[in-house]
CSV table of C-alpha atoms and ligand atoms in Angstrom, one decimal:
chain,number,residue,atom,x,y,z
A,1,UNK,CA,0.0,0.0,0.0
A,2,UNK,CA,1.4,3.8,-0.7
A,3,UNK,CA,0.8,6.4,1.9
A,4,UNK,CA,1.4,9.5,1.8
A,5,UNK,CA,3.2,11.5,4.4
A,6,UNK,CA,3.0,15.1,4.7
A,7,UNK,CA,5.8,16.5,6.9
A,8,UNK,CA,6.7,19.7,8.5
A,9,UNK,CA,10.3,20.3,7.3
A,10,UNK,CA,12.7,23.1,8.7
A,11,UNK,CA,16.3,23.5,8.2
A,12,UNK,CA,17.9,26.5,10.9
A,13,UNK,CA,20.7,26.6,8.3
A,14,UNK,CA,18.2,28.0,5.4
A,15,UNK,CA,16.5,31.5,5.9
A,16,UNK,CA,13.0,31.3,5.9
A,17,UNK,CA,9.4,29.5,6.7
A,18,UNK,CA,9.3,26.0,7.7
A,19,UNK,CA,7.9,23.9,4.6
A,20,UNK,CA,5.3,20.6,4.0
A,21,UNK,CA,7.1,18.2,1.6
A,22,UNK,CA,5.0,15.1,0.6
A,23,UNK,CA,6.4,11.4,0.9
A,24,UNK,CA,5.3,8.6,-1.1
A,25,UNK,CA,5.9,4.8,1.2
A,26,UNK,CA,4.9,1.7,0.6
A,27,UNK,CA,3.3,0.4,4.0
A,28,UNK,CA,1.7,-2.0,5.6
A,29,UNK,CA,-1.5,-1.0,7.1
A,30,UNK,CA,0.2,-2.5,10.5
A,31,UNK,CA,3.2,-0.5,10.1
A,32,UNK,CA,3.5,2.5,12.4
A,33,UNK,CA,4.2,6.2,11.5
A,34,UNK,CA,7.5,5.6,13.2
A,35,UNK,CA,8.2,2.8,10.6
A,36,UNK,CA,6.9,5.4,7.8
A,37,UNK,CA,9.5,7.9,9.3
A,38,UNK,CA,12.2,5.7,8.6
A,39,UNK,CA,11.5,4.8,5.4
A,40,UNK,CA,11.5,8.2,4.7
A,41,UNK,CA,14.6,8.4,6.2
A,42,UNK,CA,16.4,5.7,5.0
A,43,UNK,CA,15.3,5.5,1.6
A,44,UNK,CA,14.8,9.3,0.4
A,45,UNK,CA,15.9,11.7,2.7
A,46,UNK,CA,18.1,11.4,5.0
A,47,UNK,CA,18.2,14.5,6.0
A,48,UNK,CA,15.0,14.7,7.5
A,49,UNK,CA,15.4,14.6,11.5
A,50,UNK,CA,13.3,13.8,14.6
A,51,UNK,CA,13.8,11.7,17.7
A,52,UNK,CA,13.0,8.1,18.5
A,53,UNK,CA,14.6,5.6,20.7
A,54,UNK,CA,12.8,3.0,22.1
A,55,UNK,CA,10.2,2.7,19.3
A,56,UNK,CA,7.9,1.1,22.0
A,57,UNK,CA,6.6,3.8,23.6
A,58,UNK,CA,8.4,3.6,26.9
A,59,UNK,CA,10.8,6.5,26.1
A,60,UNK,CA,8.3,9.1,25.5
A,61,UNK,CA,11.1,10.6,22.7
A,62,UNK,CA,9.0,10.8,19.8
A,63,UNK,CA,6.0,12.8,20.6
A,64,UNK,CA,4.4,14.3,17.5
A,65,UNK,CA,1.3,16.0,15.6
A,66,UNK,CA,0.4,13.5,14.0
A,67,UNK,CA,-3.0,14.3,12.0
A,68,UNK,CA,-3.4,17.4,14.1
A,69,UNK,CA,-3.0,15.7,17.0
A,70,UNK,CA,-0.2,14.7,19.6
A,71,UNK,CA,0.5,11.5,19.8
A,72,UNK,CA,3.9,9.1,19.9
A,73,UNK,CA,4.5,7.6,16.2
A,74,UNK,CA,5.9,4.5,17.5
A,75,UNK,CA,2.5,3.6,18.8
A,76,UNK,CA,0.2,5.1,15.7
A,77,UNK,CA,-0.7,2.7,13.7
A,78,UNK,CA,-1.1,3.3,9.3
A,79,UNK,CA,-4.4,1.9,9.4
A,80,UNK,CA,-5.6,3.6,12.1
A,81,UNK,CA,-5.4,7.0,10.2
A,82,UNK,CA,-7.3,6.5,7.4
A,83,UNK,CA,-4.4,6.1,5.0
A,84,UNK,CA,-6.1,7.0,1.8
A,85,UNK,CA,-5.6,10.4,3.3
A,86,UNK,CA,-2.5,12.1,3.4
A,87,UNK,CA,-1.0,11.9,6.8
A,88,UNK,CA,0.6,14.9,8.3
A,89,UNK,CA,3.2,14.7,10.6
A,90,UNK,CA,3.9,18.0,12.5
A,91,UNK,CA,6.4,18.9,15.6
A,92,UNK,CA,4.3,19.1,18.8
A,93,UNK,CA,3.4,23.2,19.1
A,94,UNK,CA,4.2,25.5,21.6
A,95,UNK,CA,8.7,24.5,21.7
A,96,UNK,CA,10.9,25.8,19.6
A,97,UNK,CA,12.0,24.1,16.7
A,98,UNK,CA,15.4,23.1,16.3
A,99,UNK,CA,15.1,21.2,13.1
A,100,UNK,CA,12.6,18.9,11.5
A,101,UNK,CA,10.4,17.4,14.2
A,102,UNK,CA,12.8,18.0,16.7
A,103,UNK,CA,12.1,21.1,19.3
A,104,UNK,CA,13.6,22.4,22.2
A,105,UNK,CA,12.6,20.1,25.6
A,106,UNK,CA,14.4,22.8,28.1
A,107,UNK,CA,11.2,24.6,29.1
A,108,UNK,CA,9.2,21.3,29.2
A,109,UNK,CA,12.3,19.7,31.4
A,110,UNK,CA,12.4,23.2,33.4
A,111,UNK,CA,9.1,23.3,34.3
A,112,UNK,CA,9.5,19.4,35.3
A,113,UNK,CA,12.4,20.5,37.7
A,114,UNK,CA,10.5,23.2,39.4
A,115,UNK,CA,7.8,20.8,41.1
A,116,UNK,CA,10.7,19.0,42.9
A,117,UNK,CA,9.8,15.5,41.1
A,118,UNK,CA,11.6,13.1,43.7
A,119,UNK,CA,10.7,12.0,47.3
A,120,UNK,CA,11.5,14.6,49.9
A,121,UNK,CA,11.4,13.2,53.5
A,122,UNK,CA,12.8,14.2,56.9
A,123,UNK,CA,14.4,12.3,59.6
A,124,UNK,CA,16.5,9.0,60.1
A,125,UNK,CA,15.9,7.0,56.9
A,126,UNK,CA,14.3,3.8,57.9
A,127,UNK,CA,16.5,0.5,57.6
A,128,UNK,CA,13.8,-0.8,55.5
A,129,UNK,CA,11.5,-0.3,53.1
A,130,UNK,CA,9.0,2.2,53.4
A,131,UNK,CA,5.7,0.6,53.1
A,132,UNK,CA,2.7,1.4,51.8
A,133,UNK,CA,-0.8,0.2,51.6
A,134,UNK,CA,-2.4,-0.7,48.3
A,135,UNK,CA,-5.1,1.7,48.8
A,136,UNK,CA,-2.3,5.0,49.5
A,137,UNK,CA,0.1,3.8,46.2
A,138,UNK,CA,-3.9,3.7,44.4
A,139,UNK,CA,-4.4,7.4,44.9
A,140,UNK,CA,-1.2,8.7,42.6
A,141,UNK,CA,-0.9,5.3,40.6
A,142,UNK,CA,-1.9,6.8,37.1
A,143,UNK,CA,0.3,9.6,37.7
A,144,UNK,CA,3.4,7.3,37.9
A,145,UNK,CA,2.8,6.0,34.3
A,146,UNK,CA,4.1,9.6,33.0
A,147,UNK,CA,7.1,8.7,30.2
A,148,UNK,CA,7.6,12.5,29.8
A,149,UNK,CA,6.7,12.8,26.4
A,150,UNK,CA,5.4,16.3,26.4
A,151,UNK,CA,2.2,15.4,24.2
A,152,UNK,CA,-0.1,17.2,27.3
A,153,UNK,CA,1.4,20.3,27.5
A,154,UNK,CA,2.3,20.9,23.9
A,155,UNK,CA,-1.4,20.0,23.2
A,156,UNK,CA,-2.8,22.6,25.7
A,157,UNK,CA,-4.1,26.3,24.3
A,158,UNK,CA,-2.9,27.9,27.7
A,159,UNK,CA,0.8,27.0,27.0
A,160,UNK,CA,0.8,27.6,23.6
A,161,UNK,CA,-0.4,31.1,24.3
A,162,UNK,CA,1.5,31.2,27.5
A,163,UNK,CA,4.7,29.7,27.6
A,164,UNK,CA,5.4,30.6,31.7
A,165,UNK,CA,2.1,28.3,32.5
A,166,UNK,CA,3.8,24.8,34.0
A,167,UNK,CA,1.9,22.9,31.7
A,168,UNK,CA,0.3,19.6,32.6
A,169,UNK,CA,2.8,17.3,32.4
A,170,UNK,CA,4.6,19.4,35.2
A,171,UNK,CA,1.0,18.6,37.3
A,172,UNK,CA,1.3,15.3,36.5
A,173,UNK,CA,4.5,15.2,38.2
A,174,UNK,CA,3.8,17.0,41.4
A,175,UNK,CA,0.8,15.0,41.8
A,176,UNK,CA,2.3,11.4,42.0
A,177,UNK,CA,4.4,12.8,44.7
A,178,UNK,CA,1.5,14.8,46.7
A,179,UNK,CA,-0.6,12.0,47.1
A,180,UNK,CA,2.8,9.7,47.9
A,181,UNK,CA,1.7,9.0,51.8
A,182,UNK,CA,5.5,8.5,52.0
A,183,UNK,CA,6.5,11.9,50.5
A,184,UNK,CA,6.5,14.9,52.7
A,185,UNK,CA,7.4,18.1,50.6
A,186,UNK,CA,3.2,18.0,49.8
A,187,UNK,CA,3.2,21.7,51.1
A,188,UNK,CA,6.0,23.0,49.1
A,189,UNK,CA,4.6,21.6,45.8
A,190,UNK,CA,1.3,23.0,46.8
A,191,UNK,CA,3.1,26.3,47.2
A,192,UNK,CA,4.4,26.1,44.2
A,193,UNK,CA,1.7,25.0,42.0
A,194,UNK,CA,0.0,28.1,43.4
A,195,UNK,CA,1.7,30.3,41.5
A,196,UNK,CA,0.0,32.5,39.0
A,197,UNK,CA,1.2,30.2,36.6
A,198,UNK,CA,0.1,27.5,38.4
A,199,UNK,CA,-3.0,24.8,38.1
A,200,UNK,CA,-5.2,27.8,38.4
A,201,UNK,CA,-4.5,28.7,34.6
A,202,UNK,CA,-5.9,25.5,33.3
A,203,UNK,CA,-9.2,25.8,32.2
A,204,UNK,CA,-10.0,21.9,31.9
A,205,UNK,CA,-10.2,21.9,28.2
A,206,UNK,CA,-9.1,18.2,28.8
A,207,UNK,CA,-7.0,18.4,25.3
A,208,UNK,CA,-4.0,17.2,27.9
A,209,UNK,CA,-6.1,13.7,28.6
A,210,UNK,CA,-6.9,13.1,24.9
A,211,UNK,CA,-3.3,13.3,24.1
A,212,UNK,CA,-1.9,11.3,26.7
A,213,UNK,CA,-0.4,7.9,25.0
A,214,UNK,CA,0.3,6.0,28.3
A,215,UNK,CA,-3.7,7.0,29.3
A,216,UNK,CA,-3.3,8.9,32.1
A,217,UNK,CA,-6.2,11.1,33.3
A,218,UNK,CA,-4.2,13.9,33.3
A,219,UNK,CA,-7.1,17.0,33.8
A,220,UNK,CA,-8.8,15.2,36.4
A,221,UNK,CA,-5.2,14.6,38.0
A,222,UNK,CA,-5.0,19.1,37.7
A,223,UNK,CA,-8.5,19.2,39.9
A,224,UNK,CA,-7.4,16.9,42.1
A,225,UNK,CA,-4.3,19.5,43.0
A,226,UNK,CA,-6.4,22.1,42.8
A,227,UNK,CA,-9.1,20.6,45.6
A,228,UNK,CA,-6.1,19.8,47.6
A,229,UNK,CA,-5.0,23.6,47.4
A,230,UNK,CA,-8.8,24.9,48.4
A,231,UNK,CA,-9.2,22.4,51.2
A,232,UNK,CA,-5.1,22.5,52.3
A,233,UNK,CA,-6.2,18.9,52.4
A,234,UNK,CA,-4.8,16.1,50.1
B,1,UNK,CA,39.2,14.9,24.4
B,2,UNK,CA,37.5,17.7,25.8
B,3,UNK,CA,35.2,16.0,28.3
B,4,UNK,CA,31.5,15.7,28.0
B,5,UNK,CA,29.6,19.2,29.3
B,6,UNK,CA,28.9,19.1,32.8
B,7,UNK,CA,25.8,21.8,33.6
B,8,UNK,CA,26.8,22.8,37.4
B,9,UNK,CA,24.5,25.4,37.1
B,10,UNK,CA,21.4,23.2,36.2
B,11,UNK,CA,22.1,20.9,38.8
B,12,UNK,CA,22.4,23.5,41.8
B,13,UNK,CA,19.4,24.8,40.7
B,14,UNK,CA,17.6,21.4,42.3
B,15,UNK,CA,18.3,20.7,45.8
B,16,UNK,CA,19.0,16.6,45.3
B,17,UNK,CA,17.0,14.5,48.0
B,18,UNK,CA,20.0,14.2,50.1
B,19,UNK,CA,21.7,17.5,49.5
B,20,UNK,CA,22.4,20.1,52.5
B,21,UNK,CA,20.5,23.2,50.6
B,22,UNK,CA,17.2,21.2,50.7
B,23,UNK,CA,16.0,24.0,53.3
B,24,UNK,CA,17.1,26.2,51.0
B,25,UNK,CA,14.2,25.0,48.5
B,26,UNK,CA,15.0,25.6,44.8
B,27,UNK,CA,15.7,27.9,42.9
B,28,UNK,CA,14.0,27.7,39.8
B,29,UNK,CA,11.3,26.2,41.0
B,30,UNK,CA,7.6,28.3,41.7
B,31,UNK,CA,8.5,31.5,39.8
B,32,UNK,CA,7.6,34.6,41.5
B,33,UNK,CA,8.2,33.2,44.8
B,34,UNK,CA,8.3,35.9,46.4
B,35,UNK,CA,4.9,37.8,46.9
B,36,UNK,CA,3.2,34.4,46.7
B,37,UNK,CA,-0.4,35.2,47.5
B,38,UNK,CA,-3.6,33.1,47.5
B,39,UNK,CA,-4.9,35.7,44.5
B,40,UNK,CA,-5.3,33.2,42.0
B,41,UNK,CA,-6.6,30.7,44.1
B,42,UNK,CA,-10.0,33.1,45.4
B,43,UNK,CA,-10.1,34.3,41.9
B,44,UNK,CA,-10.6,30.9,40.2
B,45,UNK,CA,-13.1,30.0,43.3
B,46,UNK,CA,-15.0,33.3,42.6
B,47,UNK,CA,-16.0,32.4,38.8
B,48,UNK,CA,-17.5,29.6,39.9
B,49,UNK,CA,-19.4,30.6,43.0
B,50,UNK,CA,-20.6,34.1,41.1
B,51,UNK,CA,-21.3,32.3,38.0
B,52,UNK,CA,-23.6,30.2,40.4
B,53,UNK,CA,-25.6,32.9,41.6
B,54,UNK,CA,-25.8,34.7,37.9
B,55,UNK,CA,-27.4,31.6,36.7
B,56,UNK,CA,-30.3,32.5,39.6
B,57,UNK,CA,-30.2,36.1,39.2
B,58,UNK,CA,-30.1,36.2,35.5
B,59,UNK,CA,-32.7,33.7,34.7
B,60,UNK,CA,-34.4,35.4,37.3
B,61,UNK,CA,-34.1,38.8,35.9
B,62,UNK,CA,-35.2,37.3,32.2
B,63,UNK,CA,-38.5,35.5,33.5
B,64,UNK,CA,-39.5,38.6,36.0
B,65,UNK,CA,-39.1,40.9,32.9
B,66,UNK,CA,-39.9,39.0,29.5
B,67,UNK,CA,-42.2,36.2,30.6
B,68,UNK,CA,-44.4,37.5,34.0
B,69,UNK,CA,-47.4,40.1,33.2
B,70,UNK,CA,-47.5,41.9,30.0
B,71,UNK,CA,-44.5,40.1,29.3
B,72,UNK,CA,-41.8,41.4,26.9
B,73,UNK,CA,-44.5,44.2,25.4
B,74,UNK,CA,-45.1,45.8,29.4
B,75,UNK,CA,-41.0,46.1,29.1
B,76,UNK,CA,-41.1,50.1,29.6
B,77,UNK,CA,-39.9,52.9,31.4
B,78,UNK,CA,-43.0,52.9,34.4
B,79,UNK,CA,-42.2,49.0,34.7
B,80,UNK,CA,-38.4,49.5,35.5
B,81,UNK,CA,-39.5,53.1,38.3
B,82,UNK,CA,-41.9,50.1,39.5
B,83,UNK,CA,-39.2,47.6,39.9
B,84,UNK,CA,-37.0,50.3,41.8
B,85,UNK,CA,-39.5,50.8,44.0
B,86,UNK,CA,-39.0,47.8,45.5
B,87,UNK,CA,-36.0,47.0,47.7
B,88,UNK,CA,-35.8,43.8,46.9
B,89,UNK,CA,-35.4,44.3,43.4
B,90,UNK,CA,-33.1,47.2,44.3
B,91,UNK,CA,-30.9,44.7,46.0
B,92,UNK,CA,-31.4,42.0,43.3
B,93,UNK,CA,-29.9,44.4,40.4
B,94,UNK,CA,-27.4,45.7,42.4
B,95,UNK,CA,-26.1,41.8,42.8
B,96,UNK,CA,-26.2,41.1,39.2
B,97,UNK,CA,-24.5,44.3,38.2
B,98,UNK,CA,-21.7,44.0,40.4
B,99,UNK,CA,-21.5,39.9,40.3
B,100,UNK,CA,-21.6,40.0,36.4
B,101,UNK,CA,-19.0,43.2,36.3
B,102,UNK,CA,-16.5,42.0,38.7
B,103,UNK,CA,-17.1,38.2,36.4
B,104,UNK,CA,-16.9,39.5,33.3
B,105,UNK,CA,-13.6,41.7,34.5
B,106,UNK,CA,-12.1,38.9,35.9
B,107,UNK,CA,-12.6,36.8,33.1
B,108,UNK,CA,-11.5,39.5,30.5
B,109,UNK,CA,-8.4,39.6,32.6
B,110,UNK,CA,-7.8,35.9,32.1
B,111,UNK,CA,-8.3,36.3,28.4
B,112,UNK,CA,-5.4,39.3,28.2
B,113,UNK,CA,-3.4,37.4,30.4
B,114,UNK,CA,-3.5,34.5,27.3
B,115,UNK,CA,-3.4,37.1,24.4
B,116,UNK,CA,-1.2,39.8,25.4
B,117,UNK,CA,2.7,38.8,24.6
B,118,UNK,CA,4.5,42.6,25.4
B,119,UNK,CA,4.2,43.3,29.4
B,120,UNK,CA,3.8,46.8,27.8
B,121,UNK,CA,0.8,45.7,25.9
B,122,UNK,CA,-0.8,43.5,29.1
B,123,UNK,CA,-0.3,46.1,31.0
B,124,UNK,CA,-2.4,48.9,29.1
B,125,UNK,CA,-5.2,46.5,28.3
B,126,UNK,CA,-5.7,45.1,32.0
B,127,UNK,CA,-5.6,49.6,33.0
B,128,UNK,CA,-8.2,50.4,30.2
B,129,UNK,CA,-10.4,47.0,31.5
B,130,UNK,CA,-10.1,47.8,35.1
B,131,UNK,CA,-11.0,51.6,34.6
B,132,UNK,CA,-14.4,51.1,32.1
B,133,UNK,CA,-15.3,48.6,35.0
B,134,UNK,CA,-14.8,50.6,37.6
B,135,UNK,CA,-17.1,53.4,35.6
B,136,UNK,CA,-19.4,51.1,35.0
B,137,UNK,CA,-20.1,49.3,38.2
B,138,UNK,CA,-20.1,53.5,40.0
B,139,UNK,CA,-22.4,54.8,37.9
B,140,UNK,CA,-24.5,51.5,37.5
B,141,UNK,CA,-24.6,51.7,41.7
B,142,UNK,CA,-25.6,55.6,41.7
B,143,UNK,CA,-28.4,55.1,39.1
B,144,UNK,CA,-29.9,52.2,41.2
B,145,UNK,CA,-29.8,54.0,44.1
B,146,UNK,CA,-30.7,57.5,43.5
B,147,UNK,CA,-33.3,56.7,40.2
B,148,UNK,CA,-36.1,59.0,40.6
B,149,UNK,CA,-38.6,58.8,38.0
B,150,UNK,CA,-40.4,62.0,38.9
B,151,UNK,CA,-37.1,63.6,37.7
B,152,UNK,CA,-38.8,65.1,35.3
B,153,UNK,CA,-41.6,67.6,36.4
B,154,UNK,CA,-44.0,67.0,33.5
B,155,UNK,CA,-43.8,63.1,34.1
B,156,UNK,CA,-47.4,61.6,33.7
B,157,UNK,CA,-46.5,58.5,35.6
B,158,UNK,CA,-49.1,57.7,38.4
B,159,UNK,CA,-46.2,57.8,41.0
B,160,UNK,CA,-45.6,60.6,40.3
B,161,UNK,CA,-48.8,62.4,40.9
C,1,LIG,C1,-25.0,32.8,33.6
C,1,LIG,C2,-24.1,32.3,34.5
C,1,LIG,C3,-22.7,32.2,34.3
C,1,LIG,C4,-21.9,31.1,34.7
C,1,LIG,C5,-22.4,29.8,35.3
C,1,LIG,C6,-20.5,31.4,34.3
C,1,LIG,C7,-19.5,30.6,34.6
C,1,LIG,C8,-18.2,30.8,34.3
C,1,LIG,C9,-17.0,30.0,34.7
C,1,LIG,C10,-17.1,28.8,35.5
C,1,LIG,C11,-15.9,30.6,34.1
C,1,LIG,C12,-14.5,30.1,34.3
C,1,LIG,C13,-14.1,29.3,33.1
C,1,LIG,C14,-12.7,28.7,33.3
C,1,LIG,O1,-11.9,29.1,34.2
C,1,LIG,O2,-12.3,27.8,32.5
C,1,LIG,C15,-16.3,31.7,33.4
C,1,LIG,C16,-15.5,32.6,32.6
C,1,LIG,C17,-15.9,33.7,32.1
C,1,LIG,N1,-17.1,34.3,32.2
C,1,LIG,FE1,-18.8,33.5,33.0
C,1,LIG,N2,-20.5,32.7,33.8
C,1,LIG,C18,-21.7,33.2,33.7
C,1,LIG,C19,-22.1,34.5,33.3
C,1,LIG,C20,-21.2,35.4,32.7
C,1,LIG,C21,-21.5,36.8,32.4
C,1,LIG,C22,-22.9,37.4,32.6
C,1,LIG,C23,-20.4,37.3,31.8
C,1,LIG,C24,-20.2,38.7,31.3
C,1,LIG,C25,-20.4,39.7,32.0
C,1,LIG,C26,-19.4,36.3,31.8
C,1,LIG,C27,-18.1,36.4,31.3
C,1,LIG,C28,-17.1,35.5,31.4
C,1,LIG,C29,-15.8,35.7,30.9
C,1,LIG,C30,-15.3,36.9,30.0
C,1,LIG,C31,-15.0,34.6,31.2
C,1,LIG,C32,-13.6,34.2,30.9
C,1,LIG,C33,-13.6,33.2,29.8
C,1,LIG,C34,-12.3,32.4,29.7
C,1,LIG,O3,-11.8,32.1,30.8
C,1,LIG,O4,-11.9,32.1,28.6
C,1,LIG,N3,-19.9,35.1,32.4
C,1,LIG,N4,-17.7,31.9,33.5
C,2,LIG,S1,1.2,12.9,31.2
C,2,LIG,FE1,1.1,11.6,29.4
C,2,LIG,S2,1.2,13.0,27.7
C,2,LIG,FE2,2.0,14.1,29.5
C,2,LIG,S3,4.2,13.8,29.4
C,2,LIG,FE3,3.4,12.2,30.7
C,2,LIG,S4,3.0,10.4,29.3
C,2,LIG,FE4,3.3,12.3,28.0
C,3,LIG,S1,10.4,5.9,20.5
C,3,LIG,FE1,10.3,5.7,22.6
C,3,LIG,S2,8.2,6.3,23.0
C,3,LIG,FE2,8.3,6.2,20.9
C-alpha cells in the first residue's frame, strides 16, 4: 500500500518558513508512522530529522502531531489513520524548533524540575522499606505512568499562548508525589503550583487527557491538586 | 578529548533529595516566589461561585421581565421606576451588576493574560479594563440607588402624581 506522508520540514541553516514536503511509502497497514519515518529516512531523505529511541513507547522521545493531533509515532498505527488520506506529521506546538520534528525540551524539562519530582522526607531514613498500603500507592498510581513525552502540554491552548504556565505534564508530576503518603514536601509543591502560573490557569479543556499515550487522566489529575490547594487537604 | 559538558549550574538549581541546601528550596522552582499570595486561588473559586448565583439572578431577571405580566411588550420605562421601587429588586440588580462586572472583568483579565505577549501591551489592556469597569459598576450603583422617576416635572406616571 502507498501512503502518503506530509511532513513539517525546517532546516535552521536555510532562511526562511518551515515547509510541507509530501512522501510517497509503501506500507503495511500494520506498520506505524514511526516505521513510515524511517523509510522516509532511510530510503529518500536522509536529512529529515526527529527523535526516537525505544520505538515502543516507553521512552516518550518521539511525541508528535500526527493528524493534528499529539500523539507518539511509535505507537500510531497506518491503518488507524485513514491512510487513503495524506497523513501529516507535525512537531508538537508551543517548543521551539530546532530542526525537522525536533524542538527544544528545556522549558518542558524546566518546568518538570521546578515541582521537585523526587521524594522529599525528613528524619533518620528507615532500615527498610518504606511501606505502603495498596489503597495509598492507588491514589497517585496513574500519575506514575508519566514517560515525559510532552504530548499534554504541547497540546494545551494555555501554553501555547502562555509559555510561563507549568503545563500539565509538570502537574502530573507534582501530583504522584503529593498523594505519595510516604513523601513529605506535599506543602512546598502546593506552594508552588499556586503560582500564578500555576493549576489555576488551566481551564479543563481536557485536550491534555486526549493526548496522553500511556492513558493517564491527566485533567482530572490538575482538579485533584487544585481541591487539595482549596481544602489544604490532600 | 574535551570532556563531556557538565551543567553545574542546572544541577544546583535542584536541591537533590540528600543534599544540605534542601532547606534552602529551589531555585528555579515556583517563579515569582516571592509575593506568593492566594490571589489566583480566590479568583478561580470566585468564577464559579458568582457564576452560580448569575445563573439564579439572570434567569431570574429574564423571566421577572420577559415572561411574567405583560411580558416582553409591558417592558417600559414605568415598569423598570416600579421595579426600583422595590427593595428587593433594588438589591437584586445591584447583585447582578456587580457579580456579572467583577465576572466579566475577571474573566477578561484571564483572556489578556493568554493574548497579550508585550508586558507593555498587558499592561495597558488590563488599565483600560479595570478603569471602564470601575465606571461602570459606580455609575450603575448611583443610578440604582438615587433613580427617581419624577425627575422630570412634567412626568405623567401615576407615581408621580
Ligand atoms: C450565567 C451564568 C454564568 C456562569 C455559570 C458562568 C461561569 C463561568 C465560569 C465557571 C468561568 C471560568 C471558566 C474557566 O476558568 O475555565 C467563566 C468565565 C468567564 N465568564 Fe462567565 N459565567 C456566567 C455568566 C457570565 C456573564 C454574565 C459574563 C459577562 C459579564 C461572563 C463572562 C465571562 C468571561 C469573560 C469569562 C472568561 C472566559 C475564559 O476564561 O476564557 N460570564 N464563566
Ligand atoms: S502525562 Fe502523558 S502526555 Fe503528558 S508527558 Fe506524561 S506520558 Fe506524556
Ligand atoms: S520511541 Fe520511545 S516512546 Fe516512541
Amino acid at each position: 500500500m502507498d501512503a502518503h506522508v506530509k511532513i513539517l520540514r525546517y532546516n535552521p541553516e536555510v532562511v526562511g518558513e518551515a515547509e510541507w514536503k509530501t512522501y510517497t511509502v509503501s506500507l503495511e497497514p500494520t506498520d506505524r508512522v514511526l516505521d513510515a519515518l524511517h523509510k522516509i529516512k532511510w530510503e529518500q531523505d536522509g536529512t529529515l530529522t526527529f527523535r526516537r529511541s525505544c520505538a515502543h513507547g516507553v521512552c516518550g522521545s518521539d511525541a508528535m502531531r500526527i493528524n493534528g493531533r499529539n500523539r507518539l509515532a511509535c505507537k500510531t498505527l497506518i491503518k488507524d489513520l485513514n491512510p487513503e488520506k495524506e497523513i501529516t506529521v507535525e512537531p508538537i506546538k508551543g517548543l521551539p524548533v530546532l530542526k525537522d520534528l525536533v524542538v527544544d525540551m528545556e522549558p518542558f524539562f524546566d518546568a518538570y524540575r521546578s515541582v521537585m519530582p523526587f521524594l522529599v522526607t525528613t528524619g533518620h531514613e528507615p532500615t527498610r522499606e518504606r511501606i505502603q498500603s495498596q489503597a495509598d500507592r492507588d491514589r497517585f498510581d496513574d500519575t506514575t505512568k508519566c514517560i515525559l513525552c510532552a504530548a499534554c502540554t504541547t497540546s494545551c491552548p494555555v501554553f501555547w499562548s502562555d509559555g510561563q504556565y507549568f503545563g500539565p505534564q509538570a502537574i502530573v508530576g507534582a501530583h504522584r508525589f503529593i498523594f505519595d503518603s510516604r513523601d513529605e514536601g506535599t506543602e512546598q509543591r502546593l506552594e508552588i503550583l499556586n503560582d500564578k502560573e500555576g493549576v489555576w490557569r488551566c481551564r479543563t479543556t481536557f485536550n491534555c487527557t486526549e493526548a496522553c499515550p500511556r492513558g493517564i487522566e491527566v485533567t482530572k489529575a490538575i482538579q485533584e491538586v487544585k481541591r487539595a490547594l482549596i481544602f489544604r487537604r490532600v | 578529548m574535551p570532556s563531556p559538558p557538565h551543567h553545574p549550574g542546572r544541577m544546583s538549581e535542584i536541591a537533590a533529595p540528600r543534599s544540605s541546601s534542601r532547606s534552602r528550596n529551589l531555585k528555579g522552582g515556583g517563579r515569582n516566589r516571592s509575593g506568593q499570595t492566594n490571589f489566583e486561588l480566590y479568583s478561580w473559586l470566585f468564577m464559579r461561585l458568582s457564576g452560580l448565583a448569575l445563573v439564579v439572578l439572570v434567569l431570574g431577571h429574564l423571566f421577572v421581565n420577559l415572561m411574567l405580566g405583560g411580558g416582553i411588550t409591558a417592558l417600559d420605562f414605568a415598569f423598570v421606576a416600579g421595579k426600583w421601587a422595590n427593595p428587593l429588586w433594588q438589591v437584586w440588580d445591584l447583585l447582578m451588576l456587580w457579580l456579572a462586572m467583577l465576572h466579566g472583568t475577571n474573566g477578561l483579565r484571564t483572556i489578556i493574560n493568554d493574548y497579550a505577549e508585550k508586558d507593555q501591551t498587558r499592561f495597558w489592556l488590563k488599565a483600560l479594563l479595570i478603569t471602564a469597569s470601575i465606571v461602570v459598576v459606580v455609575l450603575g450603583t448611583l443610578v440604582i440607588f438615587t433613580f427617581d422617576p419624577c425627575l422630570d416635572p412634567s412626568s405623567t406616571l401615576s407615581v408621580c402624581k
